[in-house]
CSV table of N, CA, C and O in Angstrom, one decimal:
chain,number,residue,atom,x,y,z
A,1,MET,N,-40.5,-37.1,14.1
A,1,MET,CA,-40.4,-36.6,12.7
A,1,MET,C,-39.5,-35.4,12.7
A,1,MET,O,-38.7,-35.2,11.7
A,2,ALA,N,-39.5,-34.6,13.7
A,2,ALA,CA,-38.7,-33.4,13.7
A,2,ALA,C,-37.2,-33.7,13.7
A,2,ALA,O,-36.4,-33.0,13.1
A,3,ASN,N,-36.8,-34.8,14.4
A,3,ASN,CA,-35.4,-35.2,14.4
A,3,ASN,C,-35.0,-35.6,13.0
A,3,ASN,O,-33.9,-35.3,12.6
A,4,ALA,N,-35.8,-36.3,12.3
A,4,ALA,CA,-35.5,-36.8,10.9
A,4,ALA,C,-35.3,-35.6,10.0
A,4,ALA,O,-34.4,-35.5,9.2
A,5,ILE,N,-36.3,-34.7,10.1
A,5,ILE,CA,-36.2,-33.5,9.2
A,5,ILE,C,-35.0,-32.6,9.5
A,5,ILE,O,-34.3,-32.1,8.6
A,6,ALA,N,-34.7,-32.5,10.8
A,6,ALA,CA,-33.5,-31.7,11.2
A,6,ALA,C,-32.2,-32.3,10.7
A,6,ALA,O,-31.4,-31.5,10.1
A,7,LEU,N,-32.1,-33.6,10.8
A,7,LEU,CA,-30.9,-34.2,10.3
A,7,LEU,C,-30.8,-34.3,8.8
A,7,LEU,O,-29.7,-34.4,8.2
A,8,THR,N,-31.9,-34.1,8.1
A,8,THR,CA,-31.8,-34.1,6.6
A,8,THR,C,-31.7,-32.7,6.1
A,8,THR,O,-31.7,-32.5,4.9
A,9,GLY,N,-31.6,-31.7,7.0
A,9,GLY,CA,-31.4,-30.4,6.5
A,9,GLY,C,-32.7,-29.6,6.2
A,9,GLY,O,-32.7,-28.5,5.8
A,10,GLY,N,-33.8,-30.2,6.6
A,10,GLY,CA,-35.1,-29.5,6.4
A,10,GLY,C,-35.4,-28.5,7.5
A,10,GLY,O,-34.7,-28.4,8.5
A,11,GLY,N,-36.4,-27.8,7.2
A,11,GLY,CA,-36.9,-26.7,8.2
A,11,GLY,C,-38.3,-26.9,8.5
A,11,GLY,O,-38.9,-27.9,8.3
A,12,ASN,N,-38.9,-25.8,8.9
A,12,ASN,CA,-40.3,-25.8,9.3
A,12,ASN,C,-41.3,-26.2,8.1
A,12,ASN,O,-42.3,-26.8,8.4
A,13,ASP,N,-40.9,-25.7,6.9
A,13,ASP,CA,-41.8,-26.0,5.8
A,13,ASP,C,-41.9,-27.5,5.6
A,13,ASP,O,-43.0,-28.1,5.4
A,14,GLU,N,-40.7,-28.2,5.6
A,14,GLU,CA,-40.7,-29.7,5.4
A,14,GLU,C,-41.4,-30.4,6.6
A,14,GLU,O,-42.1,-31.3,6.4
A,15,LEU,N,-41.2,-29.9,7.8
A,15,LEU,CA,-41.8,-30.5,9.0
A,15,LEU,C,-43.3,-30.4,8.9
A,15,LEU,O,-44.0,-31.3,9.1
A,16,ASN,N,-43.8,-29.2,8.5
A,16,ASN,CA,-45.2,-29.0,8.4
A,16,ASN,C,-45.8,-29.9,7.3
A,16,ASN,O,-46.9,-30.4,7.5
A,17,ARG,N,-45.1,-30.0,6.2
A,17,ARG,CA,-45.6,-30.8,5.1
A,17,ARG,C,-45.6,-32.3,5.5
A,17,ARG,O,-46.6,-33.0,5.2
A,18,MET,N,-44.6,-32.7,6.2
A,18,MET,CA,-44.6,-34.1,6.7
A,18,MET,C,-45.7,-34.4,7.7
A,18,MET,O,-46.3,-35.5,7.7
A,19,ALA,N,-45.9,-33.4,8.6
A,19,ALA,CA,-46.9,-33.6,9.6
A,19,ALA,C,-48.3,-33.7,9.0
A,19,ALA,O,-49.1,-34.5,9.3
A,20,TYR,N,-48.5,-32.9,8.0
A,20,TYR,CA,-49.8,-32.9,7.2
A,20,TYR,C,-49.9,-34.2,6.5
A,20,TYR,O,-51.0,-34.9,6.5
A,21,ASN,N,-48.8,-34.7,5.9
A,21,ASN,CA,-48.8,-35.9,5.2
A,21,ASN,C,-49.1,-37.1,6.1
A,21,ASN,O,-49.9,-38.0,5.8
A,22,LEU,N,-48.5,-37.1,7.3
A,22,LEU,CA,-48.8,-38.2,8.3
A,22,LEU,C,-50.2,-38.1,8.7
A,22,LEU,O,-50.8,-39.2,8.9
A,23,GLN,N,-50.8,-36.9,8.9
A,23,GLN,CA,-52.2,-36.8,9.3
A,23,GLN,C,-53.1,-37.4,8.2
A,23,GLN,O,-54.1,-38.1,8.5
A,24,GLN,N,-52.8,-37.2,6.9
A,24,GLN,CA,-53.6,-37.7,5.8
A,24,GLN,C,-53.5,-39.2,5.9
A,24,GLN,O,-54.5,-39.9,5.7
A,25,VAL,N,-52.4,-39.8,6.1
A,25,VAL,CA,-52.2,-41.2,6.2
A,25,VAL,C,-53.1,-41.8,7.3
A,25,VAL,O,-53.8,-42.8,7.2
A,26,LYS,N,-53.0,-41.1,8.5
A,26,LYS,CA,-53.9,-41.5,9.6
A,26,LYS,C,-55.3,-41.5,9.3
A,26,LYS,O,-56.1,-42.4,9.6
A,27,ASN,N,-55.8,-40.4,8.6
A,27,ASN,CA,-57.2,-40.3,8.2
A,27,ASN,C,-57.6,-41.4,7.3
A,27,ASN,O,-58.7,-41.9,7.4
A,28,VAL,N,-56.8,-41.8,6.3
A,28,VAL,CA,-57.1,-42.8,5.3
A,28,VAL,C,-56.9,-44.2,5.8
A,28,VAL,O,-57.6,-45.1,5.5
A,29,GLY,N,-55.9,-44.3,6.7
A,29,GLY,CA,-55.6,-45.6,7.3
A,29,GLY,C,-54.4,-46.3,6.7
A,29,GLY,O,-53.8,-47.2,7.3
A,30,LYS,N,-54.0,-45.9,5.5
A,30,LYS,CA,-52.8,-46.4,4.9
A,30,LYS,C,-52.1,-45.4,4.0
A,30,LYS,O,-52.8,-44.4,3.6
A,31,ALA,N,-50.9,-45.6,3.7
A,31,ALA,CA,-50.1,-44.6,2.9
A,31,ALA,C,-50.2,-45.0,1.4
A,31,ALA,O,-50.1,-46.1,1.0
A,32,SER,N,-50.3,-44.0,0.6
A,32,SER,CA,-50.3,-44.1,-0.8
A,32,SER,C,-48.8,-44.0,-1.3
A,32,SER,O,-47.9,-43.6,-0.5
A,33,ALA,N,-48.5,-44.4,-2.5
A,33,ALA,CA,-47.2,-44.2,-3.0
A,33,ALA,C,-46.7,-42.8,-3.0
A,33,ALA,O,-45.6,-42.5,-2.7
A,34,LEU,N,-47.7,-41.8,-3.2
A,34,LEU,CA,-47.4,-40.4,-3.1
A,34,LEU,C,-47.0,-40.0,-1.7
A,34,LEU,O,-46.1,-39.2,-1.5
A,35,ASP,N,-47.7,-40.5,-0.7
A,35,ASP,CA,-47.4,-40.2,0.7
A,35,ASP,C,-46.0,-40.6,1.0
A,35,ASP,O,-45.2,-39.9,1.6
A,36,ILE,N,-45.6,-41.9,0.6
A,36,ILE,CA,-44.3,-42.4,0.9
A,36,ILE,C,-43.2,-41.5,0.1
A,36,ILE,O,-42.2,-41.2,0.7
A,37,LYS,N,-43.6,-41.1,-1.1
A,37,LYS,CA,-42.6,-40.3,-1.9
A,37,LYS,C,-42.4,-39.0,-1.2
A,37,LYS,O,-41.3,-38.4,-1.3
A,38,GLN,N,-43.4,-38.4,-0.6
A,38,GLN,CA,-43.2,-37.1,0.1
A,38,GLN,C,-42.1,-37.2,1.2
A,38,GLN,O,-41.4,-36.3,1.4
A,39,PHE,N,-42.1,-38.3,1.9
A,39,PHE,CA,-41.0,-38.5,2.9
A,39,PHE,C,-39.7,-38.5,2.2
A,39,PHE,O,-38.7,-37.9,2.7
A,40,ALA,N,-39.6,-39.3,1.2
A,40,ALA,CA,-38.3,-39.4,0.4
A,40,ALA,C,-37.9,-38.0,-0.1
A,40,ALA,O,-36.7,-37.7,-0.1
A,41,LEU,N,-38.8,-37.2,-0.6
A,41,LEU,CA,-38.5,-35.9,-1.2
A,41,LEU,C,-38.0,-35.0,-0.1
A,41,LEU,O,-37.2,-34.1,-0.4
A,42,ALA,N,-38.4,-35.2,1.2
A,42,ALA,CA,-37.9,-34.4,2.3
A,42,ALA,C,-36.6,-34.9,2.8
A,42,ALA,O,-36.0,-34.4,3.7
A,43,GLY,N,-36.1,-36.0,2.2
A,43,GLY,CA,-34.8,-36.5,2.5
A,43,GLY,C,-34.8,-37.6,3.6
A,43,GLY,O,-33.8,-38.0,4.1
A,44,VAL,N,-36.0,-38.0,4.0
A,44,VAL,CA,-36.2,-39.0,5.1
A,44,VAL,C,-36.1,-40.4,4.5
A,44,VAL,O,-36.8,-40.7,3.5
A,45,ASP,N,-35.3,-41.2,5.0
A,45,ASP,CA,-35.1,-42.6,4.5
A,45,ASP,C,-36.2,-43.5,5.0
A,45,ASP,O,-36.1,-44.3,5.9
A,46,ILE,N,-37.4,-43.2,4.5
A,46,ILE,CA,-38.6,-43.9,5.0
A,46,ILE,C,-38.6,-45.4,4.7
A,46,ILE,O,-39.0,-46.2,5.6
A,47,TYR,N,-38.1,-45.8,3.6
A,47,TYR,CA,-38.0,-47.2,3.3
A,47,TYR,C,-37.0,-47.9,4.2
A,47,TYR,O,-37.3,-49.0,4.7
A,48,GLY,N,-35.9,-47.3,4.5
A,48,GLY,CA,-35.0,-47.9,5.4
A,48,GLY,C,-35.5,-48.0,6.8
A,48,GLY,O,-35.3,-49.0,7.5
A,49,MET,N,-36.2,-47.0,7.2
A,49,MET,CA,-36.9,-47.0,8.5
A,49,MET,C,-37.9,-48.1,8.6
A,49,MET,O,-38.0,-48.8,9.6
A,50,LEU,N,-38.8,-48.2,7.6
A,50,LEU,CA,-39.8,-49.2,7.6
A,50,LEU,C,-39.2,-50.6,7.6
A,50,LEU,O,-39.7,-51.5,8.2
A,51,SER,N,-38.2,-50.7,6.8
A,51,SER,CA,-37.5,-52.0,6.7
A,51,SER,C,-37.0,-52.5,8.1
A,51,SER,O,-37.2,-53.6,8.5
A,52,SER,N,-36.3,-51.6,8.8
A,52,SER,CA,-35.8,-51.9,10.1
A,52,SER,C,-37.0,-52.2,11.1
A,52,SER,O,-36.9,-53.2,11.9
A,53,TYR,N,-38.0,-51.4,11.0
A,53,TYR,CA,-39.1,-51.5,11.9
A,53,TYR,C,-39.9,-52.8,11.7
A,53,TYR,O,-40.3,-53.5,12.6
A,54,LEU,N,-40.2,-53.1,10.4
A,54,LEU,CA,-41.0,-54.2,10.1
A,54,LEU,C,-40.3,-55.5,9.9
A,54,LEU,O,-40.8,-56.6,9.8
A,55,GLY,N,-38.9,-55.4,9.8
A,55,GLY,CA,-38.1,-56.6,9.6
A,55,GLY,C,-38.3,-57.2,8.2
A,55,GLY,O,-38.2,-58.4,8.0
A,56,LYS,N,-38.6,-56.4,7.2
A,56,LYS,CA,-38.8,-56.8,5.8
A,56,LYS,C,-37.8,-56.1,4.9
A,56,LYS,O,-37.3,-55.0,5.3
A,57,SER,N,-37.6,-56.6,3.7
A,57,SER,CA,-36.7,-55.9,2.8
A,57,SER,C,-37.4,-54.7,2.2
A,57,SER,O,-38.7,-54.6,2.2
A,58,VAL,N,-36.7,-53.8,1.6
A,58,VAL,CA,-37.2,-52.6,1.0
A,58,VAL,C,-38.2,-53.1,-0.2
A,58,VAL,O,-39.2,-52.5,-0.3
A,59,GLU,N,-37.8,-54.1,-0.9
A,59,GLU,CA,-38.6,-54.6,-2.0
A,59,GLU,C,-40.0,-55.1,-1.5
A,59,GLU,O,-41.0,-54.8,-2.1
A,60,GLU,N,-40.0,-55.8,-0.3
A,60,GLU,CA,-41.2,-56.2,0.3
A,60,GLU,C,-42.1,-55.0,0.7
A,60,GLU,O,-43.3,-55.0,0.6
A,61,ILE,N,-41.4,-54.0,1.3
A,61,ILE,CA,-42.1,-52.8,1.8
A,61,ILE,C,-42.8,-52.1,0.6
A,61,ILE,O,-43.9,-51.7,0.7
A,62,LYS,N,-42.1,-52.0,-0.5
A,62,LYS,CA,-42.6,-51.3,-1.6
A,62,LYS,C,-43.9,-51.9,-2.2
A,62,LYS,O,-44.7,-51.3,-2.8
A,63,LYS,N,-44.0,-53.2,-2.0
A,63,LYS,CA,-45.2,-54.0,-2.5
A,63,LYS,C,-46.3,-54.0,-1.4
A,63,LYS,O,-47.4,-54.4,-1.8
A,64,ALA,N,-46.0,-53.7,-0.2
A,64,ALA,CA,-47.0,-53.9,0.9
A,64,ALA,C,-47.8,-52.6,1.1
A,64,ALA,O,-47.4,-51.5,0.7
A,65,ASP,N,-48.9,-52.8,1.8
A,65,ASP,CA,-49.7,-51.7,2.3
A,65,ASP,C,-49.1,-51.2,3.5
A,65,ASP,O,-48.9,-52.0,4.5
A,66,ILE,N,-48.8,-49.9,3.6
A,66,ILE,CA,-48.1,-49.3,4.8
A,66,ILE,C,-49.2,-48.6,5.5
A,66,ILE,O,-49.8,-47.7,5.0
A,67,THR,N,-49.4,-48.9,6.8
A,67,THR,CA,-50.4,-48.3,7.6
A,67,THR,C,-49.8,-47.1,8.4
A,67,THR,O,-48.6,-46.9,8.5
A,68,PHE,N,-50.7,-46.3,9.0
A,68,PHE,CA,-50.3,-45.2,9.8
A,68,PHE,C,-49.4,-45.8,11.0
A,68,PHE,O,-48.4,-45.2,11.4
A,69,GLU,N,-49.9,-46.9,11.5
A,69,GLU,CA,-49.2,-47.5,12.7
A,69,GLU,C,-47.8,-47.9,12.2
A,69,GLU,O,-46.8,-47.8,13.0
A,70,ASP,N,-47.6,-48.4,11.0
A,70,ASP,CA,-46.3,-48.8,10.5
A,70,ASP,C,-45.4,-47.5,10.5
A,70,ASP,O,-44.2,-47.5,10.9
A,71,LEU,N,-45.9,-46.4,9.9
A,71,LEU,CA,-45.1,-45.2,9.7
A,71,LEU,C,-44.8,-44.6,11.1
A,71,LEU,O,-43.6,-44.2,11.3
A,72,SER,N,-45.8,-44.5,12.0
A,72,SER,CA,-45.5,-43.9,13.3
A,72,SER,C,-44.5,-44.7,14.1
A,72,SER,O,-43.6,-44.2,14.7
A,73,GLY,N,-44.7,-46.0,14.0
A,73,GLY,CA,-43.8,-46.9,14.7
A,73,GLY,C,-42.3,-46.8,14.2
A,73,GLY,O,-41.4,-46.8,15.0
A,74,ALA,N,-42.2,-46.7,12.9
A,74,ALA,CA,-40.9,-46.6,12.3
A,74,ALA,C,-40.2,-45.3,12.7
A,74,ALA,O,-39.0,-45.2,13.0
A,75,LEU,N,-41.0,-44.2,12.7
A,75,LEU,CA,-40.5,-42.9,13.1
A,75,LEU,C,-40.1,-42.9,14.5
A,75,LEU,O,-39.0,-42.3,14.9
A,76,ILE,N,-40.9,-43.5,15.4
A,76,ILE,CA,-40.5,-43.5,16.8
A,76,ILE,C,-39.3,-44.3,17.0
A,76,ILE,O,-38.4,-43.9,17.7
A,77,MET,N,-39.2,-45.5,16.4
A,77,MET,CA,-38.0,-46.3,16.5
A,77,MET,C,-36.7,-45.6,16.0
A,77,MET,O,-35.7,-45.6,16.6
A,78,ALA,N,-36.8,-44.9,14.9
A,78,ALA,CA,-35.7,-44.2,14.3
A,78,ALA,C,-35.3,-43.0,15.2
A,78,ALA,O,-34.1,-42.6,15.1
A,79,SER,N,-36.2,-42.4,15.9
A,79,SER,CA,-35.9,-41.3,16.8
A,79,SER,C,-35.5,-41.7,18.2
A,79,SER,O,-35.1,-40.8,19.0
A,80,SER,N,-35.6,-42.9,18.5
A,80,SER,CA,-35.3,-43.4,19.8
A,80,SER,C,-33.7,-43.6,19.9
A,80,SER,O,-33.1,-43.7,18.9
A,81,GLU,N,-33.2,-43.8,21.1
A,81,GLU,CA,-31.8,-44.0,21.3
A,81,GLU,C,-31.3,-45.1,20.5
A,81,GLU,O,-31.9,-46.2,20.5
A,82,GLY,N,-30.3,-44.9,19.7
A,82,GLY,CA,-29.7,-45.9,18.8
A,82,GLY,C,-30.3,-45.9,17.4
A,82,GLY,O,-29.8,-46.5,16.5
A,83,GLY,N,-31.4,-45.1,17.2
A,83,GLY,CA,-32.0,-45.0,15.9
A,83,GLY,C,-31.3,-44.0,15.0
A,83,GLY,O,-30.5,-43.2,15.5
A,84,LYS,N,-31.6,-44.1,13.7
A,84,LYS,CA,-30.9,-43.3,12.7
A,84,LYS,C,-31.1,-41.8,13.0
A,84,LYS,O,-30.1,-41.0,12.7
A,85,TYR,N,-32.2,-41.4,13.5
A,85,TYR,CA,-32.5,-40.0,13.7
A,85,TYR,C,-32.5,-39.5,15.1
A,85,TYR,O,-33.0,-38.5,15.5
A,86,TYR,N,-31.9,-40.3,16.0
A,86,TYR,CA,-31.9,-40.0,17.4
A,86,TYR,C,-31.2,-38.7,17.7
A,86,TYR,O,-30.1,-38.4,17.2
A,87,ALA,N,-31.8,-37.8,18.5
A,87,ALA,CA,-31.3,-36.5,18.9
A,87,ALA,C,-31.0,-35.6,17.7
A,87,ALA,O,-30.1,-34.8,17.7
A,88,GLY,N,-31.8,-35.8,16.6
A,88,GLY,CA,-31.5,-35.0,15.4
A,88,GLY,C,-31.5,-33.5,15.5
A,88,GLY,O,-30.7,-32.8,15.0
A,89,GLN,N,-32.5,-33.0,16.3
A,89,GLN,CA,-32.6,-31.6,16.5
A,89,GLN,C,-31.4,-31.1,17.2
A,89,GLN,O,-30.8,-30.0,16.9
A,90,GLN,N,-30.9,-31.8,18.3
A,90,GLN,CA,-29.8,-31.4,19.0
A,90,GLN,C,-28.5,-31.4,18.1
A,90,GLN,O,-27.7,-30.5,18.2
A,91,LYS,N,-28.4,-32.5,17.4
A,91,LYS,CA,-27.2,-32.6,16.5
A,91,LYS,C,-27.2,-31.5,15.4
A,91,LYS,O,-26.1,-30.9,15.1
A,92,MET,N,-28.4,-31.1,14.9
A,92,MET,CA,-28.5,-30.1,13.9
A,92,MET,C,-28.0,-28.7,14.5
A,92,MET,O,-27.4,-27.9,13.9
A,93,MET,N,-28.4,-28.5,15.8
A,93,MET,CA,-28.1,-27.2,16.4
A,93,MET,C,-26.6,-27.1,16.7
A,93,MET,O,-26.1,-26.0,16.9
A,94,GLU,N,-25.9,-28.2,16.7
A,94,GLU,CA,-24.4,-28.1,16.9
A,94,GLU,C,-23.6,-27.8,15.6
A,94,GLU,O,-22.4,-27.6,15.7
A,95,THR,N,-24.3,-27.8,14.5
A,95,THR,CA,-23.7,-27.5,13.2
A,95,THR,C,-23.5,-26.0,13.0
A,95,THR,O,-24.2,-25.2,13.7
A,96,THR,N,-22.8,-25.6,12.1
A,96,THR,CA,-22.6,-24.2,11.8
A,96,THR,C,-23.9,-23.5,11.4
A,96,THR,O,-24.3,-22.5,11.9
A,97,SER,N,-24.7,-24.2,10.6
A,97,SER,CA,-26.0,-23.6,10.1
A,97,SER,C,-26.9,-23.6,11.3
A,97,SER,O,-27.7,-22.6,11.5
A,98,GLY,N,-26.9,-24.6,12.2
A,98,GLY,CA,-27.7,-24.6,13.4
A,98,GLY,C,-27.4,-23.4,14.3
A,98,GLY,O,-28.3,-22.7,14.9
A,99,LYS,N,-26.1,-23.2,14.5
A,99,LYS,CA,-25.7,-22.0,15.3
A,99,LYS,C,-26.1,-20.7,14.7
A,99,LYS,O,-26.4,-19.8,15.4
A,100,MET,N,-26.1,-20.6,13.4
A,100,MET,CA,-26.5,-19.4,12.7
A,100,MET,C,-28.0,-19.1,13.0
A,100,MET,O,-28.4,-18.0,13.2
A,101,ILE,N,-28.8,-20.2,12.9
A,101,ILE,CA,-30.2,-20.1,13.2
A,101,ILE,C,-30.4,-19.5,14.6
A,101,ILE,O,-31.3,-18.6,14.8
A,102,VAL,N,-29.7,-20.1,15.6
A,102,VAL,CA,-29.9,-19.6,17.0
A,102,VAL,C,-29.5,-18.1,17.1
A,102,VAL,O,-30.2,-17.4,17.7
A,103,MET,N,-28.4,-17.8,16.4
A,103,MET,CA,-27.9,-16.4,16.5
A,103,MET,C,-29.0,-15.4,15.8
A,103,MET,O,-29.3,-14.4,16.4
A,104,LYS,N,-29.5,-15.9,14.7
A,104,LYS,CA,-30.5,-15.1,14.0
A,104,LYS,C,-31.7,-14.9,14.9
A,104,LYS,O,-32.3,-13.8,15.0
A,105,LYS,N,-32.2,-15.9,15.5
A,105,LYS,CA,-33.4,-15.8,16.4
A,105,LYS,C,-33.1,-14.9,17.6
A,105,LYS,O,-34.0,-14.1,18.0
A,106,LYS,N,-31.9,-15.0,18.2
A,106,LYS,CA,-31.6,-14.1,19.3
A,106,LYS,C,-31.5,-12.7,18.8
A,106,LYS,O,-32.0,-11.8,19.6
A,107,PHE,N,-31.0,-12.4,17.7
A,107,PHE,CA,-30.9,-11.1,17.1
A,107,PHE,C,-32.3,-10.5,16.9
A,107,PHE,O,-32.6,-9.4,17.2
A,108,GLU,N,-33.2,-11.4,16.4
A,108,GLU,CA,-34.6,-10.9,16.1
A,108,GLU,C,-35.4,-10.6,17.4
A,108,GLU,O,-36.2,-9.8,17.4
A,109,GLU,N,-35.0,-11.3,18.5
A,109,GLU,CA,-35.7,-11.1,19.8
A,109,GLU,C,-35.3,-9.8,20.4
A,109,GLU,O,-36.0,-9.3,21.3
A,110,THR,N,-34.1,-9.3,20.1
A,110,THR,CA,-33.6,-8.0,20.7
A,110,THR,C,-34.1,-6.8,20.0
A,110,THR,O,-34.7,-6.7,19.0
């Protein structure tokens, strides 16, 4: 999930919100429409990821019950080599804004 958030330009707030959201889905056993919308609001292409993972169209996904296992499997697949969000944190750190974050943290440590 961190790779996806990093590549969509999110930060710790979005990552924490998505981790909390994923934990709620795990506790309930399936995702509500609001849970799925939270991923989309954070810029994560959750429908595209689920479509690839489950081998179903986005329209089918929108009508189906999405389980925690579906979400976690899609996130793992998207973060694996060849996936949409593979090495997202590393790629983000290579951008200008990523380099600025590193410099700021180093400055704060001194």
